[in-house]
Amino acid sequence: MLHETVKTLLNEQVNKEFYSAYLYLDFANYYAGAGLDGFAHWYEVQAQEERDHAMMMRRYLLDNGCPVTSEAIAKPDKTYADNMAPLAAGYEHEQYVTSLINAIYAAAFAAKDFKTMQFLDWFVKEQGEEEKNAEDLIKKMKLFGSDAKGLYMLDKELAARVYTPSTTGPAM
Ligand code: FEO
């Protein structure tokens, strides 16, 4: 059985990962409406990854004898003024998620819950990658996005993203 705080935070994180998936679908909806199908695809893949994160945490809780509660998933409340706005919101969101993962890690450390710390190691690494990806997208958009041809090429590049279910993450 896991420590009460760790269990509660992990349970909340399941919901937050599903929210992340929902938020990224909202980004994809925006880009699809703007005719940028590559950007939309990139965020659809991202949404799938977020769902995977939620499922990994759900499985971890269940495997440790903890009941999982399914709370309401919040409505994405963002409005997007331009094509850069979702990218900026995505970077900000990933930084927030990193702070949440760190808080669970800190709770596990305080509880001497080394098993959960080991489980979370994958997420710590993943957050580093996701923040970098989000930052890279902003950099590319700044460099190429103001020119129609550059934007077209960037959209093509993002269309090539392939969803690969995590095989190196914690057991699903
Ligand atoms: Fe599941 Fe993007 O963090």
PDB file of C-alpha atoms and ligand atoms in Angstrom:
ATOM      1  CA  MET A   1       0.000   0.000   0.000  1.00  0.00           C
ATOM      2  CA  LEU A   2       1.273   3.452  -0.866  1.00  0.00           C
ATOM      3  CA  HIS A   3       1.548   6.426   1.474  1.00  0.00           C
ATOM      4  CA  GLU A   4      -1.723   8.388   1.599  1.00  0.00           C
ATOM      5  CA  THR A   5      -0.285  11.618   0.148  1.00  0.00           C
ATOM      6  CA  VAL A   6       1.547   9.801  -2.625  1.00  0.00           C
ATOM      7  CA  LYS A   7      -1.584   7.859  -3.478  1.00  0.00           C
ATOM      8  CA  THR A   8      -3.729  11.007  -3.574  1.00  0.00           C
ATOM      9  CA  LEU A   9      -1.258  12.926  -5.725  1.00  0.00           C
ATOM     10  CA  LEU A  10      -0.896  10.041  -8.171  1.00  0.00           C
ATOM     11  CA  ASN A  11      -4.662   9.737  -8.400  1.00  0.00           C
ATOM     12  CA  GLU A  12      -4.937  13.461  -9.130  1.00  0.00           C
ATOM     13  CA  GLN A  13      -2.174  13.129 -11.698  1.00  0.00           C
ATOM     14  CA  VAL A  14      -4.156  10.493 -13.614  1.00  0.00           C
ATOM     15  CA  ASN A  15      -6.834  13.143 -14.082  1.00  0.00           C
ATOM     16  CA  LYS A  16      -4.286  15.816 -14.982  1.00  0.00           C
ATOM     17  CA  GLU A  17      -2.691  13.620 -17.638  1.00  0.00           C
ATOM     18  CA  PHE A  18      -6.123  13.053 -19.175  1.00  0.00           C
ATOM     19  CA  TYR A  19      -6.628  16.820 -19.034  1.00  0.00           C
ATOM     20  CA  SER A  20      -3.313  17.238 -20.870  1.00  0.00           C
ATOM     21  CA  ALA A  21      -4.594  14.912 -23.584  1.00  0.00           C
ATOM     22  CA  TYR A  22      -7.789  16.939 -23.790  1.00  0.00           C
ATOM     23  CA  LEU A  23      -5.873  20.224 -23.910  1.00  0.00           C
ATOM     24  CA  TYR A  24      -3.680  18.962 -26.738  1.00  0.00           C
ATOM     25  CA  LEU A  25      -6.738  17.807 -28.632  1.00  0.00           C
ATOM     26  CA  ASP A  26      -8.018  21.355 -28.223  1.00  0.00           C
ATOM     27  CA  PHE A  27      -4.784  22.618 -29.796  1.00  0.00           C
ATOM     28  CA  ALA A  28      -5.261  20.087 -32.611  1.00  0.00           C
ATOM     29  CA  ASN A  29      -8.807  21.363 -33.137  1.00  0.00           C
ATOM     30  CA  TYR A  30      -7.499  24.906 -33.451  1.00  0.00           C
ATOM     31  CA  TYR A  31      -4.817  23.954 -35.979  1.00  0.00           C
ATOM     32  CA  ALA A  32      -7.196  21.788 -37.999  1.00  0.00           C
ATOM     33  CA  GLY A  33      -9.482  24.816 -38.246  1.00  0.00           C
ATOM     34  CA  ALA A  34      -6.546  26.970 -39.326  1.00  0.00           C
ATOM     35  CA  GLY A  35      -5.675  24.539 -42.145  1.00  0.00           C
ATOM     36  CA  LEU A  36      -2.433  23.438 -40.484  1.00  0.00           C
ATOM     37  CA  ASP A  37      -2.979  19.688 -40.541  1.00  0.00           C
ATOM     38  CA  GLY A  38       0.627  18.871 -39.658  1.00  0.00           C
ATOM     39  CA  PHE A  39       0.431  20.894 -36.448  1.00  0.00           C
ATOM     40  CA  ALA A  40      -2.944  19.273 -35.715  1.00  0.00           C
ATOM     41  CA  HIS A  41      -1.441  15.821 -36.235  1.00  0.00           C
ATOM     42  CA  TRP A  42       1.521  16.607 -33.980  1.00  0.00           C
ATOM     43  CA  TYR A  43      -0.827  17.481 -31.142  1.00  0.00           C
ATOM     44  CA  GLU A  44      -3.053  14.471 -31.802  1.00  0.00           C
ATOM     45  CA  VAL A  45       0.032  12.296 -31.265  1.00  0.00           C
ATOM     46  CA  GLN A  46       0.866  14.304 -28.162  1.00  0.00           C
ATOM     47  CA  ALA A  47      -2.650  13.703 -26.849  1.00  0.00           C
ATOM     48  CA  GLN A  48      -2.165   9.950 -27.323  1.00  0.00           C
ATOM     49  CA  GLU A  49       1.062  10.105 -25.322  1.00  0.00           C
ATOM     50  CA  GLU A  50      -0.690  11.959 -22.522  1.00  0.00           C
ATOM     51  CA  ARG A  51      -3.372   9.303 -22.394  1.00  0.00           C
ATOM     52  CA  ASP A  52      -0.585   6.722 -22.089  1.00  0.00           C
ATOM     53  CA  HIS A  53       0.851   8.651 -19.138  1.00  0.00           C
ATOM     54  CA  ALA A  54      -2.543   8.594 -17.417  1.00  0.00           C
ATOM     55  CA  MET A  55      -2.896   4.867 -18.060  1.00  0.00           C
ATOM     56  CA  MET A  56       0.596   4.126 -16.697  1.00  0.00           C
ATOM     57  CA  MET A  57      -0.230   5.916 -13.451  1.00  0.00           C
ATOM     58  CA  ARG A  58      -3.635   4.264 -13.244  1.00  0.00           C
ATOM     59  CA  ARG A  59      -2.007   0.851 -13.689  1.00  0.00           C
ATOM     60  CA  TYR A  60       0.636   1.622 -11.064  1.00  0.00           C
ATOM     61  CA  LEU A  61      -2.042   2.543  -8.530  1.00  0.00           C
ATOM     62  CA  LEU A  62      -4.071  -0.576  -9.284  1.00  0.00           C
ATOM     63  CA  ASP A  63      -0.991  -2.799  -9.118  1.00  0.00           C
ATOM     64  CA  ASN A  64      -0.311  -1.404  -5.667  1.00  0.00           C
ATOM     65  CA  GLY A  65      -3.772  -2.135  -4.358  1.00  0.00           C
ATOM     66  CA  CYS A  66      -4.973   1.483  -4.555  1.00  0.00           C
ATOM     67  CA  PRO A  67      -8.459   2.268  -5.831  1.00  0.00           C
ATOM     68  CA  VAL A  68      -8.560   4.799  -8.671  1.00  0.00           C
ATOM     69  CA  THR A  69     -11.280   7.415  -8.757  1.00  0.00           C
ATOM     70  CA  SER A  70     -12.399   8.932 -12.056  1.00  0.00           C
ATOM     71  CA  GLU A  71     -12.963  12.653 -11.564  1.00  0.00           C
ATOM     72  CA  ALA A  72     -14.375  15.087 -14.139  1.00  0.00           C
ATOM     73  CA  ILE A  73     -11.879  16.278 -16.730  1.00  0.00           C
ATOM     74  CA  ALA A  74     -11.745  20.062 -16.901  1.00  0.00           C
ATOM     75  CA  LYS A  75     -12.687  21.969 -20.040  1.00  0.00           C
ATOM     76  CA  PRO A  76      -9.651  23.489 -21.774  1.00  0.00           C
ATOM     77  CA  ASP A  77     -10.189  27.191 -21.145  1.00  0.00           C
ATOM     78  CA  LYS A  78      -7.647  28.644 -23.564  1.00  0.00           C
ATOM     79  CA  THR A  79      -8.304  30.917 -26.506  1.00  0.00           C
ATOM     80  CA  TYR A  80      -5.729  31.130 -29.248  1.00  0.00           C
ATOM     81  CA  ALA A  81      -5.001  34.533 -30.740  1.00  0.00           C
ATOM     82  CA  ASP A  82      -2.670  33.214 -33.421  1.00  0.00           C
ATOM     83  CA  ASN A  83      -0.728  30.134 -34.561  1.00  0.00           C
ATOM     84  CA  MET A  84       1.960  30.706 -31.933  1.00  0.00           C
ATOM     85  CA  ALA A  85      -0.491  30.793 -29.008  1.00  0.00           C
ATOM     86  CA  PRO A  86      -1.046  27.012 -28.600  1.00  0.00           C
ATOM     87  CA  LEU A  87       2.711  26.434 -28.768  1.00  0.00           C
ATOM     88  CA  ALA A  88       3.323  28.949 -25.993  1.00  0.00           C
ATOM     89  CA  ALA A  89       0.454  27.519 -23.946  1.00  0.00           C
ATOM     90  CA  GLY A  90       1.860  24.008 -24.485  1.00  0.00           C
ATOM     91  CA  TYR A  91       5.297  24.982 -23.190  1.00  0.00           C
ATOM     92  CA  GLU A  92       3.777  26.670 -20.167  1.00  0.00           C
ATOM     93  CA  HIS A  93       1.603  23.615 -19.535  1.00  0.00           C
ATOM     94  CA  GLU A  94       4.536  21.200 -19.679  1.00  0.00           C
ATOM     95  CA  GLN A  95       6.455  23.308 -17.167  1.00  0.00           C
ATOM     96  CA  TYR A  96       3.419  23.095 -14.904  1.00  0.00           C
ATOM     97  CA  VAL A  97       3.226  19.298 -15.346  1.00  0.00           C
ATOM     98  CA  THR A  98       6.928  19.036 -14.474  1.00  0.00           C
ATOM     99  CA  SER A  99       6.203  20.855 -11.216  1.00  0.00           C
ATOM    100  CA  LEU A 100       3.401  18.356 -10.483  1.00  0.00           C
ATOM    101  CA  ILE A 101       5.622  15.344 -11.148  1.00  0.00           C
ATOM    102  CA  ASN A 102       8.333  16.888  -8.973  1.00  0.00           C
ATOM    103  CA  ALA A 103       5.816  17.368  -6.170  1.00  0.00           C
ATOM    104  CA  ILE A 104       4.813  13.688  -6.300  1.00  0.00           C
ATOM    105  CA  TYR A 105       8.481  12.731  -6.350  1.00  0.00           C
ATOM    106  CA  ALA A 106       9.120  14.928  -3.304  1.00  0.00           C
ATOM    107  CA  ALA A 107       6.178  13.317  -1.468  1.00  0.00           C
ATOM    108  CA  ALA A 108       7.493   9.841  -2.311  1.00  0.00           C
ATOM    109  CA  PHE A 109      10.962  10.839  -1.111  1.00  0.00           C
ATOM    110  CA  ALA A 110       9.552  12.196   2.156  1.00  0.00           C
ATOM    111  CA  ALA A 111       7.653   8.926   2.652  1.00  0.00           C
ATOM    112  CA  LYS A 112      10.774   6.869   1.830  1.00  0.00           C
ATOM    113  CA  ASP A 113       8.706   5.315  -0.944  1.00  0.00           C
ATOM    114  CA  PHE A 114      11.596   4.238  -3.137  1.00  0.00           C
ATOM    115  CA  LYS A 115       9.407   2.134  -5.381  1.00  0.00           C
ATOM    116  CA  THR A 116       7.323   5.142  -6.422  1.00  0.00           C
ATOM    117  CA  MET A 117      10.463   7.229  -6.874  1.00  0.00           C
ATOM    118  CA  GLN A 118      11.745   4.587  -9.264  1.00  0.00           C
ATOM    119  CA  PHE A 119       8.391   4.538 -11.060  1.00  0.00           C
ATOM    120  CA  LEU A 120       8.494   8.321 -11.401  1.00  0.00           C
ATOM    121  CA  ASP A 121      12.050   8.404 -12.767  1.00  0.00           C
ATOM    122  CA  TRP A 122      10.662   7.704 -16.236  1.00  0.00           C
ATOM    123  CA  PHE A 123       8.268  10.652 -15.929  1.00  0.00           C
ATOM    124  CA  VAL A 124      11.010  12.997 -14.750  1.00  0.00           C
ATOM    125  CA  LYS A 125      13.000  12.152 -17.884  1.00  0.00           C
ATOM    126  CA  GLU A 126       9.901  12.369 -20.077  1.00  0.00           C
ATOM    127  CA  GLN A 127       9.094  15.839 -18.765  1.00  0.00           C
ATOM    128  CA  GLY A 128      12.594  16.994 -19.676  1.00  0.00           C
ATOM    129  CA  GLU A 129      12.011  15.760 -23.222  1.00  0.00           C
ATOM    130  CA  GLU A 130       8.539  17.244 -23.464  1.00  0.00           C
ATOM    131  CA  GLU A 131       9.674  20.658 -22.281  1.00  0.00           C
ATOM    132  CA  LYS A 132      12.465  20.577 -24.839  1.00  0.00           C
ATOM    133  CA  ASN A 133      10.080  19.547 -27.637  1.00  0.00           C
ATOM    134  CA  ALA A 134       7.705  22.359 -26.710  1.00  0.00           C
ATOM    135  CA  GLU A 135      10.537  24.885 -26.613  1.00  0.00           C
ATOM    136  CA  ASP A 136      11.914  23.645 -29.948  1.00  0.00           C
ATOM    137  CA  LEU A 137       8.512  24.104 -31.583  1.00  0.00           C
ATOM    138  CA  ILE A 138       8.421  27.722 -30.425  1.00  0.00           C
ATOM    139  CA  LYS A 139      11.942  28.326 -31.759  1.00  0.00           C
ATOM    140  CA  LYS A 140      11.050  26.834 -35.148  1.00  0.00           C
ATOM    141  CA  MET A 141       7.840  28.826 -35.334  1.00  0.00           C
ATOM    142  CA  LYS A 142       9.741  32.035 -34.586  1.00  0.00           C
ATOM    143  CA  LEU A 143      12.291  31.221 -37.270  1.00  0.00           C
ATOM    144  CA  PHE A 144      10.004  30.002 -40.050  1.00  0.00           C
ATOM    145  CA  GLY A 145       6.398  30.706 -39.088  1.00  0.00           C
ATOM    146  CA  SER A 146       6.128  34.287 -40.298  1.00  0.00           C
ATOM    147  CA  ASP A 147       6.777  33.274 -43.903  1.00  0.00           C
ATOM    148  CA  ALA A 148       4.045  31.318 -45.761  1.00  0.00           C
ATOM    149  CA  LYS A 149       6.513  28.931 -47.386  1.00  0.00           C
ATOM    150  CA  GLY A 150       8.353  28.361 -44.112  1.00  0.00           C
ATOM    151  CA  LEU A 151       5.082  27.666 -42.326  1.00  0.00           C
ATOM    152  CA  TYR A 152       4.081  25.216 -45.048  1.00  0.00           C
ATOM    153  CA  MET A 153       7.376  23.335 -44.670  1.00  0.00           C
ATOM    154  CA  LEU A 154       7.108  23.292 -40.894  1.00  0.00           C
ATOM    155  CA  ASP A 155       3.579  21.937 -41.150  1.00  0.00           C
ATOM    156  CA  LYS A 156       4.903  19.166 -43.414  1.00  0.00           C
ATOM    157  CA  GLU A 157       7.623  18.347 -40.891  1.00  0.00           C
ATOM    158  CA  LEU A 158       5.160  18.092 -38.015  1.00  0.00           C
ATOM    159  CA  ALA A 159       2.866  15.886 -40.101  1.00  0.00           C
ATOM    160  CA  ALA A 160       5.599  13.230 -40.068  1.00  0.00           C
ATOM    161  CA  ARG A 161       5.472  12.654 -36.318  1.00  0.00           C
ATOM    162  CA  VAL A 162       4.805   8.994 -35.591  1.00  0.00           C
ATOM    163  CA  TYR A 163       3.019   7.787 -32.483  1.00  0.00           C
ATOM    164  CA  THR A 164       4.928   5.020 -30.786  1.00  0.00           C
ATOM    165  CA  PRO A 165       3.425   3.626 -27.609  1.00  0.00           C
ATOM    166  CA  SER A 166       5.938   3.750 -24.828  1.00  0.00           C
ATOM    167  CA  THR A 167       7.776   0.487 -24.385  1.00  0.00           C
ATOM    168  CA  THR A 168      10.477   1.867 -22.140  1.00  0.00           C
ATOM    169  CA  GLY A 169       8.152   3.495 -19.633  1.00  0.00           C
ATOM    170  CA  PRO A 170       6.818   1.934 -16.475  1.00  0.00           C
ATOM    171  CA  ALA A 171       4.676  -1.156 -17.006  1.00  0.00           C
ATOM    172  CA  MET A 172       1.265  -0.327 -18.410  1.00  0.00           C
TER     173      MET A 172
HETATM  174 FE1  FEO B   1       2.258  13.745 -19.432  1.00  0.00          FE
HETATM  175 FE2  FEO B   1       3.180  16.125 -21.217  1.00  0.00          FE
HETATM  176  O1  FEO B   1       3.192  15.256 -19.589  1.00  0.00           O
END
